[in-house]
CSV table of C-alpha atoms and ligand atoms in Angstrom, one decimal:
chain,number,residue,atom,x,y,z
A,1,MET,CA,28.1,-35.2,15.6
A,2,TYR,CA,30.7,-35.9,13.2
A,3,LEU,CA,33.2,-38.4,13.8
A,4,HIS,CA,35.3,-39.5,10.6
A,5,THR,CA,36.3,-43.1,10.8
A,6,ASN,CA,38.7,-43.0,7.7
A,7,GLY,CA,41.5,-43.0,10.2
A,8,TYR,CA,40.3,-46.2,11.7
A,9,TYR,CA,39.6,-47.8,8.3
A,10,VAL,CA,42.9,-46.6,6.9
A,11,GLN,CA,45.1,-47.8,9.4
A,12,ASN,CA,43.7,-51.3,10.6
A,13,ASP,CA,42.9,-54.4,9.4
A,14,MET,CA,39.9,-54.7,12.1
A,15,LEU,CA,38.4,-57.8,10.8
A,16,GLY,CA,38.1,-61.2,11.7
A,17,PRO,CA,38.6,-63.4,14.6
A,18,ASP,CA,41.9,-61.2,15.6
A,19,GLY,CA,40.1,-58.0,14.9
A,20,ASP,CA,37.7,-55.7,16.4
A,21,PHE,CA,34.4,-57.5,14.4
A,22,ILE,CA,33.6,-60.5,12.2
A,23,THR,CA,31.2,-59.9,9.4
A,24,SER,CA,28.5,-62.4,7.5
A,25,PRO,CA,31.1,-63.5,4.5
A,26,GLU,CA,33.4,-64.3,7.2
A,27,ILE,CA,31.0,-66.5,9.0
A,28,SER,CA,29.9,-68.6,6.5
A,29,GLN,CA,30.4,-69.6,2.8
A,30,ILE,CA,27.0,-69.7,2.1
A,31,PHE,CA,26.3,-66.1,2.6
A,32,GLY,CA,28.6,-65.0,-0.3
A,33,GLU,CA,27.3,-67.9,-2.3
A,34,LEU,CA,23.7,-66.8,-2.2
A,35,LEU,CA,24.5,-63.1,-2.9
A,36,GLY,CA,26.6,-64.4,-6.0
A,37,ILE,CA,23.1,-66.0,-7.0
A,38,TRP,CA,21.2,-62.8,-6.5
A,39,CYS,CA,23.7,-61.0,-8.8
A,40,LEU,CA,23.2,-63.5,-11.3
A,41,SER,CA,19.4,-63.4,-10.9
A,42,GLU,CA,19.7,-59.6,-11.4
A,43,TRP,CA,21.4,-59.6,-14.4
A,44,ILE,CA,19.1,-62.2,-15.8
A,45,GLY,CA,16.0,-60.2,-14.6
A,46,ALA,CA,17.5,-57.1,-16.5
A,47,GLY,CA,17.7,-59.0,-19.9
A,48,LYS,CA,21.3,-60.8,-19.8
A,49,PRO,CA,23.3,-56.9,-20.9
A,50,SER,CA,26.5,-58.1,-22.7
A,51,ARG,CA,28.8,-56.3,-20.0
A,52,PHE,CA,28.3,-57.0,-16.8
A,53,GLN,CA,30.1,-55.0,-13.7
A,54,LEU,CA,30.1,-56.5,-10.4
A,55,VAL,CA,30.9,-53.3,-8.0
A,56,GLU,CA,31.4,-53.6,-4.0
A,57,PHE,CA,31.9,-51.0,-1.6
A,58,GLY,CA,34.5,-51.9,1.0
A,59,PRO,CA,34.8,-55.6,0.5
A,60,GLY,CA,37.0,-55.9,3.9
A,61,ARG,CA,39.0,-59.0,3.4
A,62,GLY,CA,37.6,-59.6,0.3
A,63,SER,CA,35.3,-62.7,1.4
A,64,LEU,CA,32.3,-61.9,-0.2
A,65,ALA,CA,33.9,-61.0,-3.7
A,66,ASN,CA,35.6,-64.3,-3.4
A,67,ASP,CA,32.6,-66.4,-2.4
A,68,ILE,CA,30.7,-64.6,-5.6
A,69,LEU,CA,33.0,-65.1,-7.8
A,70,ARG,CA,33.7,-68.8,-7.1
A,71,VAL,CA,29.4,-68.9,-8.2
A,72,PHE,CA,30.1,-67.0,-11.4
A,73,SER,CA,32.7,-69.6,-12.2
A,74,GLN,CA,30.7,-72.8,-11.6
A,75,LEU,CA,27.7,-71.3,-13.1
A,76,ARG,CA,30.1,-69.7,-16.0
A,77,GLY,CA,27.6,-71.4,-18.3
A,78,ALA,CA,24.4,-69.5,-17.1
A,79,LEU,CA,26.7,-65.8,-17.8
A,80,GLY,CA,26.6,-67.1,-21.6
A,81,GLY,CA,29.6,-64.7,-23.0
A,82,ALA,CA,28.9,-61.7,-21.2
A,83,ALA,CA,32.1,-59.5,-20.1
A,84,VAL,CA,32.3,-59.5,-16.4
A,85,SER,CA,34.7,-57.0,-14.6
A,86,VAL,CA,35.2,-56.4,-10.8
A,87,HIS,CA,35.1,-53.3,-9.7
A,88,LEU,CA,36.1,-52.4,-5.7
A,89,VAL,CA,35.6,-49.0,-3.9
A,90,GLU,CA,37.8,-49.1,-0.9
A,91,VAL,CA,39.7,-46.4,0.8
A,92,SER,CA,42.0,-48.7,3.0
A,93,PRO,CA,45.2,-49.1,0.9
A,94,LYS,CA,46.1,-52.0,3.7
A,95,LEU,CA,42.8,-53.8,3.0
A,96,SER,CA,43.0,-53.3,-0.8
A,97,GLN,CA,46.4,-55.6,-0.5
A,98,VAL,CA,44.5,-58.2,1.7
A,99,GLN,CA,41.9,-58.0,-0.7
A,100,ALA,CA,44.1,-58.5,-3.8
A,101,GLN,CA,45.9,-61.3,-2.0
A,102,CYS,CA,42.3,-63.1,-1.6
A,103,LEU,CA,40.9,-62.7,-4.8
A,104,THR,CA,44.1,-62.7,-7.3
A,105,GLY,CA,46.8,-64.5,-5.5
A,106,ASP,CA,49.9,-62.2,-6.6
A,107,GLN,CA,48.3,-61.1,-9.7
A,108,SER,CA,47.7,-57.7,-9.3
A,109,GLN,CA,49.8,-54.4,-9.5
A,110,VAL,CA,49.3,-51.0,-7.9
A,111,SER,CA,49.5,-47.8,-10.0
A,112,ALA,CA,53.0,-46.2,-10.4
A,113,SER,CA,51.0,-42.6,-9.4
A,114,GLU,CA,48.7,-41.8,-6.4
A,115,ASP,CA,46.8,-39.8,-8.1
A,116,GLU,CA,45.5,-42.5,-10.6
A,117,PRO,CA,41.5,-43.0,-10.2
A,118,VAL,CA,42.3,-47.2,-10.3
A,119,TYR,CA,45.0,-47.5,-7.7
A,120,ARG,CA,45.3,-51.1,-8.4
A,121,GLN,CA,44.8,-53.3,-11.0
A,122,GLY,CA,44.8,-57.6,-11.2
A,123,THR,CA,43.2,-60.5,-12.4
A,124,SER,CA,40.8,-63.0,-10.4
A,125,THR,CA,42.0,-66.4,-10.0
A,126,THR,CA,38.8,-67.2,-12.0
A,127,GLY,CA,40.2,-65.1,-14.6
A,128,LEU,CA,38.1,-62.0,-14.5
A,129,PRO,CA,39.4,-58.4,-14.5
A,130,ILE,CA,39.4,-56.5,-10.8
A,131,SER,CA,40.0,-52.9,-10.5
A,132,TRP,CA,40.3,-50.8,-7.3
A,133,TYR,CA,38.9,-47.3,-6.9
A,134,ARG,CA,38.6,-44.6,-3.8
A,135,ASN,CA,35.3,-43.5,-5.0
A,136,LEU,CA,32.4,-44.4,-6.7
A,137,ASP,CA,32.7,-41.6,-9.3
A,138,ASP,CA,35.8,-43.1,-10.4
A,139,VAL,CA,34.2,-46.6,-11.3
A,140,PRO,CA,33.2,-46.8,-15.3
A,141,ARG,CA,29.4,-46.1,-16.5
A,142,GLY,CA,27.7,-49.1,-17.6
A,143,PHE,CA,25.1,-52.1,-16.3
A,144,SER,CA,26.3,-52.8,-12.7
A,145,ILE,CA,25.3,-54.8,-9.6
A,146,TYR,CA,26.5,-52.7,-6.8
A,147,LEU,CA,26.8,-54.3,-3.5
A,148,ALA,CA,27.6,-52.7,0.1
A,149,HIS,CA,27.9,-55.2,2.9
A,150,GLU,CA,28.3,-53.5,6.2
A,151,PHE,CA,29.4,-50.6,4.6
A,152,PHE,CA,26.9,-47.9,5.1
A,153,ASP,CA,27.3,-48.4,9.1
A,154,ALA,CA,30.8,-47.6,8.9
A,155,LEU,CA,30.4,-44.0,7.5
A,156,PRO,CA,30.0,-41.0,9.9
A,157,ILE,CA,26.7,-39.9,11.4
A,158,HIS,CA,25.4,-36.6,12.9
A,159,LYS,CA,23.4,-37.1,16.0
A,160,PHE,CA,20.4,-34.6,17.2
A,161,GLN,CA,18.4,-34.4,20.2
A,162,GLY,CA,14.8,-32.8,19.8
A,163,THR,CA,14.7,-30.0,22.7
A,164,GLU,CA,12.2,-27.7,23.8
A,165,LYS,CA,13.8,-25.1,21.9
A,166,GLY,CA,13.7,-27.3,19.0
A,167,TRP,CA,16.0,-29.8,17.4
A,168,ARG,CA,20.2,-29.1,18.4
A,169,GLU,CA,23.0,-31.1,17.3
A,170,VAL,CA,25.2,-33.6,19.5
A,171,MET,CA,28.7,-32.8,19.2
A,172,VAL,CA,31.9,-34.3,20.6
A,173,ASP,CA,33.6,-31.8,23.3
A,174,ILE,CA,36.7,-31.9,25.3
A,175,ASP,CA,35.8,-32.3,28.8
A,176,PRO,CA,37.1,-29.3,30.9
A,177,ASP,CA,37.2,-31.0,34.2
A,178,GLU,CA,39.5,-34.0,32.7
A,179,PRO,CA,41.4,-32.5,29.8
A,180,GLY,CA,42.4,-35.3,27.5
A,181,LYS,CA,38.6,-37.1,28.0
A,182,LEU,CA,36.2,-36.6,25.5
A,183,ARG,CA,32.3,-36.0,26.4
A,184,LEU,CA,29.1,-35.4,24.2
A,185,VAL,CA,27.1,-31.9,24.3
A,186,ILE,CA,24.1,-30.5,23.4
A,187,VAL,CA,24.9,-27.6,21.2
A,188,PRO,CA,22.9,-24.9,22.6
A,189,ALA,CA,22.1,-23.0,19.3
A,190,PRO,CA,20.9,-24.2,16.0
A,191,THR,CA,23.9,-25.5,13.6
A,192,LEU,CA,23.6,-26.0,9.6
A,193,ALA,CA,23.2,-29.8,10.3
A,194,SER,CA,20.2,-29.4,12.5
A,195,THR,CA,18.5,-27.0,10.5
A,196,GLN,CA,19.0,-29.0,7.4
A,197,LEU,CA,18.8,-32.9,8.0
A,198,ILE,CA,15.9,-33.4,10.2
A,199,GLN,CA,12.6,-33.8,8.4
A,200,ALA,CA,9.5,-32.1,9.4
A,201,ASP,CA,7.2,-34.9,10.3
A,202,GLU,CA,10.0,-36.3,12.3
A,203,LYS,CA,8.9,-38.3,15.5
A,204,ARG,CA,11.5,-39.1,17.1
A,205,ARG,CA,13.4,-37.0,19.7
A,206,HIS,CA,16.9,-38.5,19.4
A,207,VAL,CA,17.7,-38.8,15.6
A,208,GLU,CA,21.1,-40.1,13.6
A,209,VAL,CA,21.6,-38.9,10.1
A,210,CYS,CA,24.5,-40.0,7.8
A,211,PRO,CA,24.5,-37.8,4.8
A,212,GLU,CA,27.4,-39.1,3.2
A,213,GLY,CA,25.3,-42.4,3.1
A,214,GLY,CA,22.9,-40.3,1.6
A,215,VAL,CA,24.9,-38.7,-1.2
A,216,ILE,CA,26.3,-42.2,-1.9
A,217,VAL,CA,22.7,-43.4,-2.4
A,218,GLN,CA,21.8,-40.7,-4.7
A,219,ARG,CA,24.6,-41.1,-7.0
A,220,LEU,CA,24.0,-45.0,-7.3
A,221,ALA,CA,20.3,-44.0,-7.9
A,222,ASN,CA,21.3,-41.8,-10.7
A,223,ARG,CA,23.5,-44.6,-11.9
A,224,ILE,CA,20.9,-47.3,-11.9
A,225,ALA,CA,18.4,-45.3,-13.7
A,226,GLU,CA,21.0,-43.7,-16.4
A,227,ASP,CA,22.9,-47.4,-17.1
A,228,GLY,CA,20.6,-50.3,-15.5
A,229,GLY,CA,21.7,-52.3,-12.8
A,230,ALA,CA,20.7,-52.6,-9.2
A,231,ALA,CA,22.0,-52.1,-5.4
A,232,LEU,CA,22.3,-54.4,-2.5
A,233,ILE,CA,22.5,-53.1,0.6
A,234,ALA,CA,23.2,-55.2,4.0
A,235,ASP,CA,23.5,-53.9,7.4
A,236,TYR,CA,22.5,-53.3,10.6
A,237,GLY,CA,19.8,-51.5,10.5
A,238,HIS,CA,16.1,-50.1,11.0
A,239,ASP,CA,13.2,-48.6,9.0
A,240,GLY,CA,13.5,-45.1,10.7
A,241,THR,CA,12.5,-46.3,14.1
A,242,LYS,CA,15.6,-46.5,16.2
A,243,THR,CA,17.2,-43.4,17.8
A,244,ASP,CA,20.6,-43.8,19.8
A,245,THR,CA,22.8,-46.5,17.9
A,246,PHE,CA,25.9,-45.1,17.8
A,247,ARG,CA,28.7,-47.6,19.5
A,248,GLY,CA,32.1,-48.6,19.3
A,249,PHE,CA,33.6,-52.2,19.1
A,250,LYS,CA,37.1,-53.4,20.0
A,251,GLY,CA,38.3,-56.8,20.5
A,252,HIS,CA,34.7,-58.2,19.5
A,253,LYS,CA,33.3,-56.2,22.6
A,254,LEU,CA,31.5,-53.2,22.8
A,255,HIS,CA,33.9,-50.2,23.6
A,256,ASP,CA,33.1,-46.7,24.5
A,257,VAL,CA,33.0,-44.3,21.8
A,258,LEU,CA,34.9,-41.5,23.2
A,259,ALA,CA,37.8,-43.5,24.7
A,260,SER,CA,41.0,-43.6,22.4
A,261,PRO,CA,39.4,-42.4,19.2
A,262,GLY,CA,41.1,-44.0,15.9
A,263,SER,CA,41.4,-47.4,18.1
A,264,ALA,CA,38.2,-48.7,17.8
A,265,ASP,CA,35.3,-49.6,15.2
A,266,LEU,CA,32.8,-47.1,15.5
A,267,THR,CA,29.5,-47.6,13.9
A,268,ALA,CA,25.6,-46.7,13.5
A,269,ASP,CA,22.3,-48.7,12.6
A,270,VAL,CA,21.4,-47.7,8.7
A,271,ASP,CA,18.3,-45.5,8.7
A,272,TYR,CA,16.7,-47.3,5.7
A,273,SER,CA,13.9,-44.6,5.7
A,274,TYR,CA,16.6,-42.2,5.3
A,275,LEU,CA,18.1,-44.1,2.4
A,276,ARG,CA,14.9,-44.5,0.4
A,277,ARG,CA,14.1,-40.9,1.0
A,278,MET,CA,17.2,-40.1,-0.5
A,279,ALA,CA,17.1,-42.5,-3.6
A,280,GLY,CA,13.6,-40.7,-4.3
A,281,ALA,CA,11.7,-41.8,-7.6
A,282,THR,CA,14.7,-42.3,-9.2
A,283,VAL,CA,14.7,-46.1,-8.6
A,284,ALA,CA,12.5,-48.8,-7.4
A,285,CYS,CA,13.2,-49.6,-4.0
A,286,MET,CA,12.4,-52.5,-2.2
A,287,GLY,CA,13.0,-53.6,1.7
A,288,PRO,CA,13.9,-53.6,4.2
A,289,VAL,CA,14.0,-57.4,4.8
A,290,SER,CA,15.5,-59.2,7.7
A,291,GLN,CA,18.6,-61.2,6.6
A,292,LYS,CA,16.8,-64.4,7.9
A,293,ASP,CA,14.2,-63.8,5.5
A,294,PHE,CA,16.2,-62.7,2.7
A,295,LEU,CA,18.5,-65.9,3.2
A,296,LYS,CA,15.7,-68.2,3.6
A,297,ASN,CA,14.0,-66.7,0.3
A,298,MET,CA,17.2,-67.2,-1.2
A,299,GLY,CA,17.5,-70.8,-0.2
A,300,ILE,CA,19.8,-71.1,2.6
A,301,ASP,CA,18.2,-74.3,4.1
A,302,THR,CA,18.5,-76.2,0.7
A,303,ARG,CA,21.9,-75.1,0.5
A,304,LEU,CA,23.2,-76.0,4.0
A,305,GLN,CA,21.6,-79.4,3.4
A,306,VAL,CA,23.7,-79.7,0.2
A,307,LEU,CA,26.8,-79.0,1.9
A,308,LEU,CA,26.3,-81.4,4.6
A,309,ARG,CA,25.3,-84.1,2.3
A,310,ASN,CA,28.8,-83.9,0.7
A,311,CYS,CA,30.7,-83.2,4.1
A,312,ALA,CA,32.1,-86.0,6.2
A,313,ASP,CA,34.2,-83.9,8.7
A,314,PRO,CA,32.3,-83.4,12.0
A,315,SER,CA,34.1,-80.1,12.6
A,316,THR,CA,33.5,-78.6,9.5
A,317,ARG,CA,29.8,-80.0,9.7
A,318,ALA,CA,29.5,-78.5,13.3
A,319,GLN,CA,30.9,-74.7,11.5
A,320,LEU,CA,28.7,-75.0,8.6
A,321,ILE,CA,25.4,-75.4,11.4
A,322,GLN,CA,27.0,-72.9,13.7
A,323,GLY,CA,27.5,-70.4,10.7
A,324,TYR,CA,24.2,-70.8,9.7
A,325,ASP,CA,22.4,-70.3,12.9
A,326,MET,CA,24.6,-67.0,13.4
A,327,LEU,CA,23.1,-65.4,10.3
A,328,THR,CA,19.6,-66.6,10.3
A,329,ASN,CA,18.7,-66.8,14.3
A,330,PRO,CA,16.6,-63.6,14.9
A,331,LEU,CA,18.6,-63.8,18.6
A,332,LYS,CA,21.8,-63.5,16.6
A,333,MET,CA,22.1,-61.6,13.3
A,334,GLY,CA,18.7,-63.0,11.8
A,335,GLU,CA,16.8,-59.7,12.6
A,336,ARG,CA,18.5,-57.1,13.2
A,337,PHE,CA,20.8,-57.2,9.7
A,338,GLN,CA,18.3,-56.1,6.8
A,339,PHE,CA,18.5,-56.1,3.5
A,340,PHE,CA,17.6,-53.4,1.1
A,341,THR,CA,17.6,-52.7,-3.0
A,342,MET,CA,17.3,-50.3,-5.4
A,343,LEU,CA,16.6,-51.5,-8.6
A,344,ASN,CA,16.2,-49.8,-12.1
A,345,HIS,CA,12.3,-49.4,-12.9
A,346,SER,CA,12.3,-51.3,-16.3
A,347,ARG,CA,13.2,-54.0,-13.8
A,348,LEU,CA,9.8,-54.7,-12.0
A,349,THR,CA,7.6,-53.2,-15.3
A,350,ARG,CA,6.1,-56.0,-18.0
A,351,PRO,CA,8.1,-55.1,-21.1
A,352,GLU,CA,5.8,-53.9,-24.4
A,353,GLN,CA,6.3,-56.3,-27.1
A,354,SER,CA,5.3,-54.8,-30.4
A,355,LYS,CA,4.8,-56.6,-33.5
A,356,GLY,CA,7.8,-54.8,-35.6
A,357,GLY,CA,7.9,-54.6,-39.5
A,358,LYS,CA,4.4,-53.8,-40.2
A,359,LYS,CA,3.1,-50.4,-41.8
A,360,MET,CA,-0.1,-50.3,-39.0
A,361,ALA,CA,0.6,-49.2,-35.6
A,362,PRO,CA,1.2,-52.3,-34.0
A,363,VAL,CA,-0.9,-53.0,-31.0
A,364,PRO,CA,1.4,-53.6,-28.4
A,365,LYS,CA,1.0,-56.9,-26.4
A,366,LYS,CA,2.2,-57.3,-22.8
A,367,GLY,CA,5.5,-59.3,-22.6
A,368,PRO,CA,5.9,-62.2,-19.8
A,369,ALA,CA,5.6,-60.9,-16.2
A,370,PRO,CA,9.0,-59.7,-14.7
A,371,LEU,CA,11.2,-62.4,-12.9
A,372,PRO,CA,10.3,-61.8,-9.0
A,373,VAL,CA,13.3,-60.0,-7.4
A,374,ALA,CA,15.3,-62.8,-5.5
A,375,GLY,CA,15.5,-62.7,-1.5
A,376,PHE,CA,12.7,-59.9,-1.3
A,377,SER,CA,9.9,-62.3,-1.8
A,378,GLU,CA,9.1,-66.1,-1.2
A,379,LEU,CA,9.1,-66.9,-4.8
A,380,GLY,CA,12.8,-66.7,-4.7
A,381,LEU,CA,15.5,-69.1,-6.4
A,382,SER,CA,14.6,-71.5,-3.7
B,1,SAH,N1,32.2,-55.7,3.2
B,1,SAH,C1,33.1,-56.5,4.5
B,1,SAH,C2,33.9,-55.2,5.3
B,1,SAH,C3,32.9,-54.4,6.1
B,1,SAH,S1,34.2,-53.3,7.0
B,1,SAH,C4,32.3,-57.4,5.0
B,1,SAH,O1,31.4,-57.7,5.2
B,1,SAH,O2,33.5,-58.2,5.4
B,1,SAH,C5,34.1,-51.7,6.2
B,1,SAH,C6,34.9,-51.8,5.0
B,1,SAH,O3,34.4,-50.6,4.2
B,1,SAH,C7,36.4,-51.9,4.8
B,1,SAH,O4,36.7,-52.2,3.9
B,1,SAH,C8,36.9,-50.5,4.9
B,1,SAH,O5,37.9,-50.3,4.8
B,1,SAH,C9,35.5,-49.8,4.0
B,1,SAH,N2,35.2,-48.4,4.1
B,1,SAH,C10,35.3,-47.8,5.3
B,1,SAH,N3,34.7,-46.0,4.8
B,1,SAH,C11,35.1,-46.3,3.1
B,1,SAH,C12,35.1,-45.1,2.3
B,1,SAH,N4,34.5,-44.1,2.6
B,1,SAH,N5,34.9,-45.4,1.2
B,1,SAH,C13,35.2,-46.6,0.7
B,1,SAH,N6,35.3,-47.7,1.6
B,1,SAH,C14,35.5,-47.3,2.8
C-alpha cells in the first residue's frame, strides 16, 4: 500500500489541542529540555567539535527546537565558542511559517525563488542562524546532531500479507459496490514491492515497510559516518514484532484510514528492526528503549522536582505533573513510544593516545573510556 501523506502535511496545521493529535514537546517543556541536554552531551562525547549543526526533521510547531535552543542559550558557557547553527527539514510551507514565528519572532525571510534549497532563513530569538529545507540532501555537510520526533511514523508505508502462495501486497482500491468508497485488497500476483521489501527470514504474517524511512536512515548513516555526529529517532514504534499498526487520527480520535483521504493524520508504528538493518554497519545503533526509560535515564524526575520547587501556581504545577505522567506512564506514552540512536563508531571506542614527537614508534596508550550515551543507559546525566 502506498499512501502519500504529503498532501495532508502540506495543507494542514494538524498539531495541538485544536488539531488532530498532540505530541510530547507540546505536552511538556521538560521533554525538549532533556533532548537539549542529550544533544549537548553527544557534542561533548564527540570531542566538542568547533562547528555544531542541529538538524531537525519535521519540527511541527517548533516547540521541541524552541525548548532545545533555550537550553543551549542557558548553557552557553558549556558550548564554549562552538559555532552552532539550526537546520530544519520541513515540507509544509504553512508549518515552516509557524516554526519561524515560534523560533525567530518575525526575524525570518522566505527565499525569492521557489527552487532555492534553503527556502526560508532567519535568526533565533537566542541569536542562532536557522535555515529551512525540503530535503536532507540540501542540508550542508558537517558534524550534526539529527533529531526526528514523530517524523518517521508520518512517512508512507507498504503493507503486505503472507498467503499460501507467498507474500502479497495490500493496496487501496475503489469499492466496486460503492463508488466513492475505498477498500483494502490483497493483490493476487506478486508486485515489485512484495518481492523486494520482505526479509527472507520474516516470521510475521502481516508486515508494514516504510522504504522512504529506510532511504533517509541510510543517508543519515552515511553522513554520520563521514562527518561525525548522531541521530536520535523517537516515535511510536516496535522492534520488528508488530503487524497491523496503520491508523488514522482526526480531532484526537481514531479515524478510518480510508475515509475522506487527505483530511486525517495517517500513521504507522516505526519498525526499528528495519531501520537498524537499513543503517547496517555504517554506524553504531542503540535502542530502541522505551520513552519512560529514556526520560528517566535523562533525569526527568529531578527536572520535575526542580520545576515544582520553583513554581507556586497550582494550575501550572498540576500541568507539570500531568505532563510528566502522560510522557512516562506505561499505559500512556511511556512504553509505546521508543527511542533509537545512530552514532559515529568513534563515539563508542576508547581513543588511542600516542606520545607524539618521539623518534621510536610510540606505544599507544588507551585514552579515557568514552562517555556513556545519555538516555540509553542508567549512567545518563541524571
Ligand atoms: N516533530 C513534531 C511534529 C510531528 S508531525 C512534534 O513532535 O511535535 C510530522 C512533521 O513532519 C510535520 O512538521 C510535517 O509537516 C513533517 N513532514 C511530514 N512528511 C515530511 C517529509 N517527507 N519531509 C519533511 N517533513 C515532513
